CSV table of C-alpha atoms in Angstrom, one decimal:
chain,number,residue,atom,x,y,z
A,702,MET,CA,-18.4,5.3,0.1
A,703,THR,CA,-18.3,8.6,1.9
A,704,SER,CA,-15.4,10.4,3.6
A,705,LEU,CA,-15.6,12.2,6.9
A,706,LEU,CA,-13.3,15.0,8.2
A,707,LEU,CA,-12.8,15.1,12.0
A,708,THR,CA,-11.6,18.6,12.9
A,709,GLY,CA,-11.2,20.6,16.0
A,710,ILE,CA,-9.1,17.9,17.6
A,711,GLY,CA,-7.3,19.4,20.6
A,712,SER,CA,-4.9,16.5,20.9
A,713,LEU,CA,-4.6,13.6,18.5
A,714,VAL,CA,-2.7,10.5,19.5
A,715,THR,CA,-1.6,8.7,16.4
A,716,ASN,CA,0.9,6.1,17.8
A,717,ASP,CA,3.0,6.9,14.7
A,718,PRO,CA,6.6,6.4,15.7
A,719,THR,CA,7.8,8.6,12.8
A,720,ARG,CA,6.4,11.7,14.6
A,721,GLY,CA,9.1,11.8,17.2
A,722,ASP,CA,7.6,10.6,20.4
A,723,LEU,CA,5.9,7.4,21.7
A,724,LEU,CA,2.4,8.6,21.0
A,725,GLY,CA,3.0,10.7,17.9
A,726,GLU,CA,0.8,13.3,19.4
A,727,LEU,CA,-0.5,16.2,17.3
A,728,HIS,CA,-2.2,19.4,18.5
A,729,ASP,CA,-4.9,21.4,16.7
A,730,ALA,CA,-5.2,18.4,14.4
A,731,ALA,CA,-7.6,16.8,12.0
A,732,LEU,CA,-8.1,13.4,10.3
A,733,VAL,CA,-10.0,12.1,7.4
A,734,ILE,CA,-11.9,8.8,7.4
A,735,ASP,CA,-12.6,7.3,4.0
A,736,GLY,CA,-14.9,4.3,4.3
A,737,THR,CA,-13.5,2.0,6.9
A,738,ASN,CA,-9.9,3.4,7.0
A,739,ILE,CA,-7.9,6.4,7.9
A,740,ALA,CA,-7.1,8.4,4.8
A,741,TRP,CA,-5.2,11.4,6.1
A,742,VAL,CA,-3.8,12.8,9.4
A,743,GLY,CA,-2.3,16.2,10.0
A,744,SER,CA,-2.7,19.8,11.1
A,745,ARG,CA,-6.2,21.3,11.0
A,746,GLN,CA,-5.1,24.1,8.7
A,747,ASP,CA,-3.8,21.6,6.1
A,748,ALA,CA,-6.9,19.4,6.1
A,749,PRO,CA,-8.3,18.3,2.8
A,750,GLU,CA,-12.0,18.5,1.9
A,751,ALA,CA,-14.3,15.5,2.6
A,752,ASP,CA,-17.9,14.6,2.0
A,753,ALA,CA,-18.9,15.5,5.5
A,754,ALA,CA,-17.2,17.1,8.6
A,755,LEU,CA,-17.5,16.7,12.3
A,756,ASP,CA,-16.0,19.3,14.7
A,757,VAL,CA,-15.1,17.6,18.0
A,758,GLY,CA,-14.8,20.9,19.8
A,759,GLY,CA,-11.2,20.7,21.1
A,760,ARG,CA,-11.6,17.1,22.5
A,761,ALA,CA,-8.8,14.6,22.4
A,762,VAL,CA,-8.9,11.7,19.9
A,763,ILE,CA,-7.0,8.4,20.5
A,764,PRO,CA,-6.9,5.0,18.9
A,765,GLY,CA,-9.6,2.7,20.0
A,766,PHE,CA,-8.5,0.5,22.9
A,767,VAL,CA,-7.4,-3.1,22.0
A,768,ASP,CA,-8.4,-5.4,24.8
A,769,SER,CA,-6.2,-8.5,24.1
A,770,HIS,CA,-7.4,-10.7,27.0
A,771,SER,CA,-11.0,-11.4,28.1
A,772,HIS,CA,-13.2,-14.2,29.2
A,773,LEU,CA,-16.7,-13.1,28.2
A,774,VAL,CA,-18.6,-16.4,27.5
A,775,PHE,CA,-19.9,-17.4,30.9
A,776,ALA,CA,-23.0,-17.5,33.0
A,777,GLY,CA,-23.6,-16.4,36.6
A,778,ASP,CA,-21.2,-14.4,38.8
A,779,ARG,CA,-18.9,-14.9,41.8
A,780,ALA,CA,-19.7,-11.8,43.8
A,781,GLU,CA,-19.7,-13.9,47.0
A,782,GLU,CA,-16.2,-15.1,46.2
A,783,PHE,CA,-15.1,-11.4,45.7
A,784,ALA,CA,-16.6,-10.5,49.1
A,785,ALA,CA,-14.7,-13.3,50.7
A,786,ARG,CA,-11.4,-12.1,49.2
A,787,MET,CA,-12.1,-8.7,50.6
A,788,THR,CA,-12.3,-10.2,54.1
A,789,GLY,CA,-9.1,-12.1,53.8
A,790,THR,CA,-9.6,-15.3,51.8
A,791,PRO,CA,-6.7,-15.6,49.3
A,792,TYR,CA,-7.4,-16.0,45.6
A,793,SER,CA,-7.0,-19.4,44.0
A,794,ALA,CA,-8.0,-20.7,40.6
A,795,GLY,CA,-10.5,-23.1,42.1
A,796,GLY,CA,-13.5,-20.8,41.7
A,797,ILE,CA,-13.3,-21.3,37.9
A,798,ARG,CA,-15.2,-24.6,38.4
A,799,THR,CA,-18.2,-22.6,39.8
A,800,THR,CA,-18.5,-20.7,36.6
A,801,VAL,CA,-18.0,-23.9,34.6
A,802,ALA,CA,-21.1,-25.4,36.2
A,803,ALA,CA,-23.2,-22.3,35.6
A,804,THR,CA,-22.0,-21.9,32.0
A,805,ARG,CA,-22.8,-25.5,31.1
A,806,ALA,CA,-26.3,-25.1,32.4
A,807,ALA,CA,-26.9,-21.9,30.4
A,808,THR,CA,-28.7,-21.7,27.0
A,809,ASP,CA,-27.0,-20.4,23.9
A,810,GLU,CA,-29.3,-17.4,24.1
A,811,GLN,CA,-28.3,-16.6,27.7
A,812,LEU,CA,-24.6,-16.8,26.9
A,813,THR,CA,-25.0,-14.7,23.7
A,814,ALA,CA,-26.9,-12.1,25.6
A,815,ASN,CA,-24.3,-11.8,28.3
A,816,VAL,CA,-21.5,-11.5,25.8
A,817,SER,CA,-23.5,-8.8,23.9
A,818,ARG,CA,-24.0,-6.9,27.2
A,819,LEU,CA,-20.3,-6.9,28.0
A,820,VAL,CA,-19.1,-6.0,24.5
A,821,THR,CA,-21.5,-3.1,24.5
A,822,GLU,CA,-20.2,-2.1,27.9
A,823,MET,CA,-16.6,-2.2,26.5
A,824,ARG,CA,-17.5,-0.2,23.4
A,825,ARG,CA,-19.0,2.5,25.5
A,826,GLN,CA,-15.7,2.8,27.3
A,827,GLY,CA,-13.7,3.1,24.0
A,828,THR,CA,-12.7,-0.5,23.3
A,829,THR,CA,-12.9,-1.2,19.6
A,830,THR,CA,-11.2,-4.7,19.4
A,831,VAL,CA,-11.6,-7.4,22.0
A,832,GLU,CA,-10.1,-10.9,22.2
A,833,ILE,CA,-12.6,-13.5,23.7
A,834,LYS,CA,-11.6,-16.9,25.2
A,835,SER,CA,-13.6,-20.0,25.8
A,836,GLY,CA,-12.7,-22.0,28.9
A,837,TYR,CA,-15.8,-22.2,31.0
A,838,GLY,CA,-17.3,-25.2,29.2
A,839,LEU,CA,-14.5,-27.8,29.3
A,840,THR,CA,-16.5,-30.3,27.3
A,841,VAL,CA,-16.2,-30.8,23.6
A,842,ALA,CA,-19.7,-29.4,22.9
A,843,ASP,CA,-19.4,-26.5,25.4
A,844,GLU,CA,-16.0,-25.3,24.2
A,845,ALA,CA,-17.1,-25.4,20.6
A,846,ARG,CA,-20.3,-23.4,21.3
A,847,ALA,CA,-18.4,-20.9,23.4
A,848,LEU,CA,-16.2,-20.1,20.5
A,849,GLU,CA,-19.1,-20.0,18.1
A,850,ILE,CA,-20.8,-17.4,20.3
A,851,ALA,CA,-17.5,-15.4,20.7
A,852,GLY,CA,-17.1,-15.4,17.0
A,853,GLN,CA,-20.3,-13.4,16.6
A,854,PHE,CA,-18.5,-10.5,18.3
A,855,THR,CA,-14.9,-10.7,17.3
A,856,ASP,CA,-12.4,-12.4,15.0
A,857,GLU,CA,-10.0,-12.7,17.9
A,858,THR,CA,-11.3,-15.9,19.4
A,859,THR,CA,-9.1,-18.1,21.7
A,860,TYR,CA,-9.6,-21.8,22.5
A,861,LEU,CA,-8.9,-22.2,26.3
A,862,GLY,CA,-10.0,-25.8,26.9
A,863,ALA,CA,-6.9,-25.9,29.2
A,864,HIS,CA,-8.3,-23.5,31.7
A,865,VAL,CA,-8.5,-26.0,34.6
A,866,VAL,CA,-9.1,-29.7,34.8
A,867,PRO,CA,-12.8,-30.1,35.3
A,868,ALA,CA,-14.2,-32.0,38.3
A,869,GLU,CA,-15.1,-35.1,36.3
A,870,PHE,CA,-11.4,-35.5,35.4
A,871,GLN,CA,-10.0,-34.7,38.8
A,872,ASP,CA,-8.4,-38.1,39.1
A,873,ASP,CA,-7.4,-38.3,35.5
A,874,PRO,CA,-5.6,-35.1,34.4
A,875,ALA,CA,-3.7,-37.0,31.7
A,876,GLY,CA,-7.1,-38.1,30.2
A,877,TYR,CA,-8.2,-34.5,30.2
A,878,VAL,CA,-5.1,-33.4,28.3
A,879,GLU,CA,-5.9,-36.1,25.7
A,880,LEU,CA,-9.4,-34.7,25.4
A,881,VAL,CA,-8.1,-31.1,25.0
A,882,THR,CA,-5.6,-32.1,22.4
A,883,GLY,CA,-7.9,-34.5,20.6
A,884,PRO,CA,-11.7,-34.3,20.1
A,885,MET,CA,-12.1,-31.0,21.9
A,886,LEU,CA,-9.4,-29.3,19.7
A,887,ASP,CA,-10.9,-30.8,16.6
A,888,ALA,CA,-14.2,-29.3,17.4
A,889,ALA,CA,-12.8,-25.9,18.5
A,890,ALA,CA,-10.1,-25.3,15.9
A,891,LYS,CA,-12.5,-24.2,13.1
A,892,HIS,CA,-14.0,-21.5,15.4
A,893,ALA,CA,-10.7,-20.2,16.9
A,894,LYS,CA,-7.7,-18.2,15.9
A,895,TRP,CA,-5.7,-18.7,19.1
A,896,ILE,CA,-4.9,-21.4,21.6
A,897,ASP,CA,-4.2,-20.7,25.3
A,898,VAL,CA,-3.2,-22.6,28.4
A,899,PHE,CA,-3.3,-21.6,32.1
A,900,VAL,CA,0.2,-22.6,33.2
A,901,GLU,CA,-0.1,-22.5,37.0
A,902,ARG,CA,-0.2,-24.6,40.1
A,903,GLY,CA,-3.7,-26.0,40.3
A,904,ALA,CA,-4.0,-25.9,36.5
A,905,PHE,CA,-1.5,-27.2,34.0
A,906,ASP,CA,2.3,-27.9,34.3
A,907,ALA,CA,4.9,-27.1,31.6
A,908,ASP,CA,4.8,-30.5,30.0
A,909,GLN,CA,1.0,-30.6,29.8
A,910,ALA,CA,0.9,-27.1,28.5
A,911,ARG,CA,3.6,-27.7,25.9
A,912,ALA,CA,1.7,-30.7,24.5
A,913,ILE,CA,-1.5,-28.7,24.3
A,914,LEU,CA,0.0,-25.6,22.7
A,915,GLN,CA,1.9,-27.7,20.1
A,916,ALA,CA,-1.2,-29.6,19.2
A,917,GLY,CA,-3.0,-26.4,18.6
A,918,GLN,CA,-0.1,-25.0,16.6
A,919,ALA,CA,-0.2,-28.2,14.4
A,920,GLN,CA,-3.8,-27.3,13.6
A,921,GLY,CA,-2.9,-23.7,12.6
A,922,LEU,CA,-3.8,-22.0,15.9
A,923,LYS,CA,-1.4,-19.3,17.2
A,924,ALA,CA,-0.2,-19.6,20.8
A,925,ARG,CA,-0.9,-17.4,23.9
A,926,VAL,CA,-0.1,-18.3,27.5
A,927,HIS,CA,-1.5,-17.5,30.9
A,928,ALA,CA,1.8,-17.2,32.7
A,929,ASN,CA,3.2,-16.5,36.1
A,930,GLN,CA,0.0,-15.2,37.7
A,931,LEU,CA,0.1,-16.8,41.2
A,932,GLY,CA,3.9,-17.2,41.5
A,933,GLU,CA,7.1,-17.8,39.6
A,934,GLY,CA,6.8,-20.7,37.2
A,935,PRO,CA,7.5,-22.0,33.8
A,936,GLY,CA,4.8,-20.1,31.8
A,937,VAL,CA,6.8,-17.2,30.5
A,938,GLN,CA,9.7,-19.4,29.5
A,939,LEU,CA,7.3,-21.8,27.7
A,940,ALA,CA,5.7,-18.9,25.9
A,941,CYS,CA,9.2,-17.8,24.7
A,942,GLU,CA,10.2,-21.3,23.7
A,943,LEU,CA,7.1,-21.8,21.5
A,944,LYS,CA,7.2,-18.3,20.1
A,945,ALA,CA,3.8,-17.5,21.5
A,946,ALA,CA,2.4,-14.0,20.7
A,947,ALA,CA,1.9,-13.2,24.3
A,948,ALA,CA,2.5,-14.2,27.9
A,949,ASP,CA,-0.3,-12.7,30.0
A,950,HIS,CA,-0.4,-11.8,33.7
A,951,CYS,CA,3.4,-11.8,34.3
A,952,THR,CA,2.8,-10.9,37.9
A,953,TYR,CA,5.9,-12.8,39.3
A,954,LEU,CA,8.9,-12.6,37.0
A,955,THR,CA,12.6,-13.5,37.5
A,956,ASP,CA,15.4,-11.6,35.7
A,957,ALA,CA,15.7,-14.6,33.4
A,958,ASP,CA,12.0,-14.3,32.5
A,959,ILE,CA,12.4,-10.7,31.6
A,960,ASP,CA,15.5,-11.4,29.5
A,961,ALA,CA,13.6,-14.1,27.6
A,962,LEU,CA,10.6,-11.8,26.9
A,963,ALA,CA,12.9,-9.1,25.7
A,964,SER,CA,14.9,-11.3,23.4
A,965,SER,CA,12.0,-13.4,22.0
A,966,GLY,CA,9.6,-10.6,21.1
A,967,VAL,CA,6.8,-12.2,23.1
A,968,VAL,CA,4.4,-9.5,24.4
A,969,ALA,CA,3.9,-9.2,28.1
A,970,GLY,CA,0.2,-8.8,28.8
A,971,LEU,CA,-0.4,-7.0,32.1
A,972,LEU,CA,-3.9,-7.2,33.6
A,973,PRO,CA,-4.0,-4.8,36.6
A,974,ALA,CA,-7.7,-5.2,37.2
A,975,ILE,CA,-6.9,-8.7,38.4
A,976,GLU,CA,-4.5,-7.5,41.0
A,977,PHE,CA,-7.0,-4.8,42.1
A,978,SER,CA,-9.7,-7.4,42.5
A,979,THR,CA,-7.6,-10.1,44.2
A,980,ARG,CA,-5.4,-7.8,46.3
A,981,SER,CA,-2.3,-9.5,44.7
A,982,PRO,CA,0.9,-7.6,44.1
A,983,TYR,CA,0.9,-5.6,40.9
A,984,PRO,CA,3.5,-6.5,38.2
A,985,ASN,CA,6.3,-4.0,37.9
A,986,ALA,CA,5.8,-2.8,34.3
A,987,ARG,CA,8.9,-0.5,34.8
A,988,ARG,CA,11.2,-3.5,34.9
A,989,LEU,CA,9.7,-4.8,31.7
A,990,LEU,CA,9.7,-1.5,29.8
A,991,ASP,CA,13.3,-0.7,30.8
A,992,ALA,CA,14.4,-4.1,29.5
A,993,GLY,CA,12.8,-3.4,26.1
A,994,VAL,CA,9.8,-5.7,26.5
A,995,THR,CA,6.7,-4.9,24.6
A,996,VAL,CA,3.8,-4.5,27.1
A,997,ALA,CA,0.1,-4.7,26.5
A,998,LEU,CA,-2.6,-3.8,28.9
A,999,ALA,CA,-5.9,-5.7,29.0
A,1000,THR,CA,-8.9,-6.1,31.3
A,1001,ASP,CA,-9.0,-9.9,31.6
A,1002,CYS,CA,-12.7,-9.3,32.2
A,1003,ASN,CA,-14.1,-12.5,33.8
A,1004,PRO,CA,-16.6,-13.2,36.6
A,1005,GLY,CA,-14.1,-14.4,39.1
A,1006,SER,CA,-10.7,-12.8,39.5
A,1007,GLY,CA,-11.6,-9.4,38.0
A,1008,TYR,CA,-15.0,-8.4,36.6
A,1009,SER,CA,-14.1,-5.1,35.0
A,1010,SER,CA,-14.6,-4.3,31.3
A,1011,SER,CA,-12.9,-0.9,31.6
A,1012,MET,CA,-9.7,-0.2,29.7
A,1013,PRO,CA,-9.6,3.4,31.2
A,1014,PHE,CA,-9.6,1.8,34.6
A,1015,CYS,CA,-6.7,-0.4,33.7
A,1016,ILE,CA,-4.8,2.6,32.4
A,1017,ALA,CA,-5.3,4.4,35.7
A,1018,LEU,CA,-4.1,1.4,37.7
A,1019,ALA,CA,-1.1,0.9,35.5
A,1020,VAL,CA,0.0,4.5,36.0
A,1021,ARG,CA,-0.8,4.6,39.8
A,1022,ASP,CA,0.5,1.1,40.8
A,1023,MET,CA,2.6,-0.3,38.0
A,1024,HIS,CA,5.1,2.5,37.5
A,1025,MET,CA,4.0,3.4,33.9
A,1026,THR,CA,3.8,6.9,32.6
A,1027,PRO,CA,0.4,8.0,31.2
A,1028,ALA,CA,1.8,7.8,27.7
A,1029,GLU,CA,3.2,4.3,28.2
A,1030,ALA,CA,-0.1,3.1,29.6
A,1031,LEU,CA,-2.1,4.5,26.7
A,1032,TRP,CA,0.3,3.0,24.1
A,1033,SER,CA,0.1,-0.4,25.8
A,1034,ALA,CA,-3.7,-0.3,25.8
A,1035,THR,CA,-3.8,0.5,22.1
A,1036,ALA,CA,-0.7,-0.3,20.1
A,1037,GLY,CA,0.5,-2.8,22.7
A,1038,GLY,CA,-2.8,-4.7,22.5
A,1039,ALA,CA,-2.5,-4.8,18.7
A,1040,ALA,CA,1.0,-6.2,19.0
A,1041,SER,CA,-0.3,-8.9,21.4
A,1042,LEU,CA,-2.8,-9.9,18.7
A,1043,ARG,CA,-0.2,-9.6,16.0
A,1044,ARG,CA,-2.3,-6.9,14.2
A,1045,THR,CA,-0.9,-4.1,12.2
A,1046,ASP,CA,-4.2,-2.5,11.1
A,1047,ILE,CA,-5.3,-1.4,14.5
A,1048,GLY,CA,-3.9,0.4,17.6
A,1049,HIS,CA,-2.7,3.5,15.6
A,1050,LEU,CA,-4.3,6.3,13.6
A,1051,THR,CA,-2.2,6.6,10.5
A,1052,PRO,CA,-3.2,6.5,6.8
A,1053,GLY,CA,-4.3,3.0,5.8
A,1054,ALA,CA,-5.2,1.9,9.4
A,1055,ARG,CA,-8.7,0.8,10.3
A,1056,ALA,CA,-10.6,3.8,11.5
A,1057,ASP,CA,-11.1,2.6,15.1
A,1058,LEU,CA,-10.9,5.6,17.3
A,1059,THR,CA,-12.2,7.1,20.5
A,1060,VAL,CA,-13.2,10.7,21.2
A,1061,LEU,CA,-12.6,11.7,24.8
A,1062,ASP,CA,-14.6,14.3,26.6
A,1063,ALA,CA,-11.3,15.9,27.7
A,1064,PRO,CA,-8.6,18.0,26.1
A,1065,SER,CA,-5.9,15.4,26.5
A,1066,TYR,CA,-5.3,11.6,27.0
A,1067,LEU,CA,-3.7,12.5,30.3
A,1068,HIS,CA,-7.2,12.7,31.8
A,1069,LEU,CA,-7.6,8.9,31.5
A,1070,SER,CA,-5.3,8.5,34.5
A,1071,TYR,CA,-5.8,12.0,35.9
A,1072,ARG,CA,-9.6,11.5,36.3
A,1073,PRO,CA,-10.0,7.8,37.2
A,1074,GLY,CA,-13.5,6.4,37.3
A,1075,VAL,CA,-15.0,9.3,35.3
A,1076,PRO,CA,-16.8,8.3,32.0
A,1077,LEU,CA,-14.6,10.3,29.6
A,1078,VAL,CA,-15.5,8.5,26.3
A,1079,SER,CA,-17.6,10.9,24.2
A,1080,GLN,CA,-17.8,8.8,21.0
A,1081,THR,CA,-16.4,5.6,19.6
A,1082,PHE,CA,-15.8,4.8,15.9
A,1083,ILE,CA,-15.3,1.2,14.7
A,1084,GLY,CA,-14.3,0.8,11.0
A,1085,GLY,CA,-15.2,4.4,10.4
A,1086,ARG,CA,-18.7,4.0,11.8
A,1087,PRO,CA,-19.8,5.9,14.9
A,1088,LEU,CA,-21.5,3.8,17.6
């Protein structure tokens, strides 16, 4: 096992709260990677020796992005649906069934290749951890294979059999809930860490979602919730009731929802690329942050409501349209994502953490929102290994 000294770091974001500010930022810094973990962090002039050294030439180094919400196991695309939205057709969840048909028809090899393509795309943009959901199969076999494929790329796999009610159960939603909580869950649970439900009009109501989430929890899966995307509803309150790790979307929130998030510790996952792609109102992150809610940023990369794999793009949107500071947005895209996944080993660059980090071709993290759309990632390390 060899050690590597990264030196010449103009700005180092550690996310270490003991260093006095939100990002624990150090200037003229260095860090040592020993094997897969961070071994030392500090001033360049105090850096210890290591087996090898890499001078990053004054560039900024940040924790790798933690994308805590994505839907990568699918086939086809919905570009025509996007074009229709841009000419005035409002977004609804109904288009999911289009992707379900294409995904069911795809081979394992086709689905695996598509996930590989998207994960590679994410890594090139600095993402080092990604959560991947099922949800475009909606049969016992298709949900299980989606999770098996996702598991080739991440440990953060989520069973989303309750994405929508498929066409063949349109007249029997109760029967579909029985399938999701019975044979489908049995087949999926061994391949999943999480269980999720889309709690929304046109998808699942609070009683259905509660039954599904509790069935998953009984089999050892941890809960996440798609909540309050298309309007005010019961999703956030249900997430808090069941002590879910995260309530994602949170586009439409009441004061009571915000109070519940703040008091429960449930992370509010904000997905601004969806609002960008659907021309929906952006959630007001400022309200959440001022109330003491932990906020995560994620891409929600999917072929329908938002086909972006870029965490830097989400950071720029969060700063421009969701009233976050550049520091808050970066924290939410790294440490916030780790909190959403209940992970303590990622999202920060402190001794003992996994050596997941991103070198920016810029002197400061501020350039992520200052220069939107510019490919600023110079190099990405995952578990101490450069990609």
